[in-house]
Amino acid sequence: MSTKEEKQRIELLQGTLDLLILRTLLLGPAHGHAIAKAIEFKSDDVLQVEQGSLYPALHRLIRRGWISAEEGTSENNRRAKFYRLTARGRRQLVVETSKWDKFAGAIARILRPAKQEGES
Amino acid sequence: MSIRKRMMQDIDRDIADHIAMETQDNIDRGMSPEEARHAALRKFGNVTRVTEDTRSAWGYVWLEQLWQDLRFGVRMFFKSPGFTAVAVITLALGIGANTAIFSMINAIMFRTLPVKNPRSLVSIKWTARHLPDTGEAGVYSWGGCPDAMPTPQPVSEGCNFSYPMFERFKGEQVLSEVFAMVPSSVPVNAFGHSGRANGLCVSGTFFSMLGVRPLLGRLLIASDDNSSASPAAVVGYRFWKTFLNGDPNIVGKPISFGKARYTLVGIASPEFGGLDPGVPSDFWVPLTFQPGMTFESAPKALWLAMMARLKPGVTASQTEAALSAMFAQNATRGPMAIFKPEDLPGIELPTAAYGLNSLRYDFTRPLLTLLTAVGLVLLIACANIAGLMLARSKARQKEIAMRTALGASRVRIVQQLLAESMLLSLAGGAAGLLLGYWGARTLMLFLSSNWSQPIDLHVQPDAHVLGFTLTASVLVGILFGLAPALNSRNVDLTHALKETTGSAAGTPNGSWFTLANGLIIGQMALTVIVLVGTGLLVRTLTNLKNTNIGFDSKNLVIFDLDATYSSRTATELRDLGPEIRQRIAGMAGVTSVTYSFLPLMKGSRMFAKISSIGPEKQSGELSFLPIAPDFFETMVVPLVVGRTITVQDIREQNTGARRHVAIVNQAFVRRYFGNQRRLGDRFRTADNNEFEIIGVVGDMRHENLRDASLPTVYVPIFNIPGFTGLGTFEVRTAIDSKSLMSAIRAEVSHFDSNLLVTNMKTQTEQIEQNIYQERLVARLSALFTLVALILACVGVHGRLSYQVSMRTQEIGVRLALGAQRGNIARIVLRQAFALTSIGATIGVIAALGLTRFLQSFLYGVKTTDSWTIATACLLLLGWALLASYIPARRAMRIDPMEALRYE
């Protein structure tokens, strides 16, 4: 059923999305919309996140104590909720980043020989 | 405010903010505001789902959703109070009936004794390869084993020991404590009440070992065992309340149990009714004060039962091994030797945590039968409500489609439907619990009035009962909630949303074997099973009641007379029977009076061993009853030939005259004399008395309605030395026998106020009591069957009504195209007929398999009785067609114009 497929997709996304959020917040507190924009912008629009899926992720991170939320005003003077990286979140980012590097490295090692073969 | 709560509250606002910002961005990029908003929403995704997913990040969502679902469910149910009421009442009845029966079973089988640490209590049972040889002492075996089910194995076993053997057990180090007991049933005449009291003679540690506390005064202690102590008695709470009027000043006063006189030293606490759950003991007296008992002189007499407490840390099997060694040694050598060494005597220690459980043997079978019946009824109720829910869920298809379209997951929808059904079943369960308690009490009162002793079972709901009811409710809720829940998964969104309410959504255009039809068929099948079972039980009861018992049981008063408290001498006692007979015979309304050693139809009979009988000098065992003159006249039994017993016979017998006379029944003649009625023939009993046959009478059933008359010998009634019961008087009345009862009592008491009249009832009542199991099972099954029939009727009616309403359009078209109204009705009735027939066929097959278990209950009817099965099927078919009458009529009256405009 469709529910199952969706779940798998979200799960695949989750870890990555969490990492992206943490990375974005390393530069300073931001509100939800700004985080979404930042992710899209920085990845040259390659990562097209369904913006809504940001919110469950944000709340999960708050619950884990990696980010915190506070009231504030946005650039165009709108009231908004700002998310900020906590000390624990900062540590987590290091862990997650190294994990991601290992993962990406592994994927790359698997893919590279195939690519070489294809070229020759 | 907790962070969780705050975050949850802000979700909606945050999302709205987010979308507003995105919209603004889009406008800045040059989109029109409307376009901008749509683009923003598209980019955001499904708002509802995001909200739910975000909430779920905070846990507890499942609970919250459940709460939401329950609240929604309650609202839905208040919207359709009729449906809700029907469903809850149906469930309450179904679950209540199950709870009631289970409460009884629980009280009889699963409750431990209300004593200190019941789990370490054991009974002591001997086992051996052969029966014990007790020599002169004989076996006074009263059971005393817990759960006294007879075991058909070739091992002999028993729970009765001699007094010296009890002392050996008492000295055993492997047991922490042990006490001995023997039951005692005596007439009591005290404080304005008279009757029989049932108690125990116990050794001194009885109460201390069980940890029972006194309500007033003190309980028996070890020093009461000394024969030099003044005899002490303790009475039970119930006995104190009913017999002694609950008088607190009674403690310290003298009281007589039978011939023995005691000082009442205390009253046991109300919780402790004795060792036999449901059968409260009236009194406890020390073992050593049993009159006429000389223990030491009978080292082989097996008459005491024991209970022991295991030592902490020592297992039952370790203790068994140690005790077996001790027992084998003592029981094969020395004065207590009752076994040979090759008999391999040993000791077993069955748990006594549940007490002696004498009710279990009698009540387990009928209760389990009833539990099956109510279980089936509950299933029918389940199918019924599942059908109703299904119809409802069809009507709610649009709502469900709407929810799905708005982003509710399928799991969520199923969860909500299940929550609703659970809500219903729990409401039904709660009501059922109350109903069940009431039912169990009523059931207990019925059993109590038909049992040899008053029954006082604790049927209040305890953890077991609550667990049972809760489990039943939840299972039932899942069972009937599953159908609509599963059905909801197949909703075709676009289709369902487009449909106008209730037109084609339920059209049976697909397979005829839909879930809804399956439910009806299942319901019909279950109903047939219940109907056939009940039919067999009811026929059994009528067969029993119409059995020719050989005597006239109407207008007959019976009562037991006891002369324990009379100051008469043995010789005077001998004349008491005839005197009382004369007194009562002189009363207005009395036709004739007699008495016999035992009452008829009380489930008991006497046996005599005959050593030489008939032309072939056969030996055998036959039924035997000592009677007074006019016995056959009073019971209205035909005298075939010869004469009956006269006053002269009795006198001669009592004065030890040489001649013994006997009257025999026809079964006797058939068996031993090849149907030749020969008077003057003689036979010899095992104790070498010779009897001359002076008459032959018709056959009558003695013990119960079921068993045919055995070869029986009637002899002139005699007095057994030391036995103060005069037997049972039978009084034939010309008027309503009930109205004469108090007059007879008064007459006896006027004659001698020390004579005790007990067990006074009509012979008809006695017979009713004798068949209480059959009556109980037949009546309750009949009641449950009625419920099942009504449920099935409601089910068929509901299903067909629903179909007719769904097919209004189609019927309209048919009518418009010229179909006859009769044909339309026939469509509906054919549907009912088909469903019922299929269900009934399945039911009959299942019933043939299931009713085998009823076999032992039945009398005069076979489990495959075609008449019963046919009646059951026809009855069900009749009901079903009756139930489809209203929907059929509605279908006939559909106005084609109206129906077509419906679109």
Short mmCIF file of C-alpha atoms in Angstrom, two decimals, chain A residues 1-3 6 10 31-34 36-37 40 45 48-63 67-71 74-76 78-81 83, chain B residues 3-4 6-8 10-11 13-26 29 40 42-46 49-50 53-60 409-411 489:
data_model
loop_
_atom_site.label_atom_id
_atom_site.label_comp_id
_atom_site.label_asym_id
_atom_site.label_seq_id
_atom_site.Cartn_x
_atom_site.Cartn_y
_atom_site.Cartn_z
CA MET A 1 0.00 0.00 0.00
CA SER A 2 0.99 3.57 -0.56
CA THR A 3 1.36 4.30 3.14
CA GLU A 6 5.71 6.90 1.69
CA ILE A 10 10.31 9.85 4.58
CA HIS A 31 12.53 30.42 11.22
CA GLY A 32 10.97 27.50 9.37
CA HIS A 33 10.47 29.19 6.04
CA ALA A 34 14.01 30.55 6.06
CA ALA A 36 13.51 25.64 3.81
CA LYS A 37 14.70 28.45 1.56
CA GLU A 40 16.90 24.89 -1.46
CA ASP A 45 17.67 23.71 -5.92
CA GLN A 48 13.65 19.99 -3.46
CA VAL A 49 12.18 19.42 -0.05
CA GLU A 50 8.40 19.25 0.29
CA GLN A 51 8.36 22.15 2.68
CA GLY A 52 5.79 20.61 4.97
CA SER A 53 8.06 17.70 5.85
CA LEU A 54 10.36 20.21 7.56
CA TYR A 55 8.01 20.61 10.49
CA PRO A 56 7.85 17.04 11.78
CA ALA A 57 11.65 17.02 11.55
CA LEU A 58 11.98 20.29 13.46
CA HIS A 59 9.74 19.03 16.24
CA ARG A 60 11.63 15.78 16.43
CA LEU A 61 14.89 17.67 16.84
CA ILE A 62 13.41 19.84 19.57
CA ARG A 63 12.24 16.78 21.38
CA ILE A 67 17.55 22.53 18.75
CA SER A 68 15.36 24.91 20.69
CA ALA A 69 12.52 27.18 19.62
CA GLU A 70 11.83 30.76 20.62
CA GLU A 71 9.49 33.56 19.56
CA SER A 74 11.20 37.82 10.93
CA GLU A 75 13.09 40.14 8.52
CA ASN A 76 9.82 41.65 7.26
CA ARG A 78 6.39 39.19 11.00
CA ARG A 79 6.06 37.31 14.21
CA ALA A 80 7.65 33.86 13.78
CA LYS A 81 9.20 30.97 15.63
CA TYR A 83 14.91 27.64 15.83
CA ILE B 3 7.38 22.68 26.03
CA ARG B 4 5.42 19.83 24.54
CA ARG B 6 3.34 24.85 23.78
CA MET B 7 4.92 23.37 20.67
CA MET B 8 1.79 21.42 19.88
CA ASP B 10 1.77 26.50 17.86
CA ILE B 11 1.89 23.99 15.01
CA ARG B 13 0.05 28.91 13.47
CA ASP B 14 3.59 28.07 12.42
CA ILE B 15 2.38 26.30 9.32
CA ALA B 16 0.05 29.16 8.48
CA ASP B 17 2.95 31.59 8.91
CA HIS B 18 5.14 29.46 6.71
CA ILE B 19 2.58 29.37 3.92
CA ALA B 20 2.00 33.09 4.23
CA MET B 21 5.73 33.76 3.86
CA GLU B 22 6.00 31.48 0.85
CA THR B 23 2.97 33.18 -0.69
CA GLN B 24 4.59 36.55 -0.11
CA ASP B 25 7.80 35.32 -1.76
CA ASN B 26 5.83 34.11 -4.73
CA ARG B 29 8.41 36.98 -7.79
CA ALA B 40 2.81 27.81 -1.80
CA ARG B 42 1.54 22.80 -3.48
CA LYS B 43 5.06 23.25 -2.32
CA PHE B 44 4.14 22.71 1.28
CA GLY B 45 2.31 19.43 0.78
CA ASN B 46 -0.68 18.02 2.60
CA ARG B 49 -0.81 15.13 7.22
CA VAL B 50 2.08 17.43 8.09
CA ASP B 53 3.15 13.95 11.53
CA THR B 54 4.47 16.91 13.50
CA ARG B 55 2.21 16.09 16.40
CA SER B 56 3.38 12.50 16.30
CA ALA B 57 6.90 13.77 16.93
CA TRP B 58 5.66 14.45 20.43
CA GLY B 59 4.50 10.93 21.18
CA TYR B 60 1.22 10.27 22.98
CA SER B 409 -4.54 7.48 6.56
CA ARG B 410 -6.39 4.19 6.17
CA VAL B 411 -4.93 2.98 9.44
CA ARG B 489 -10.54 -0.04 3.19
#
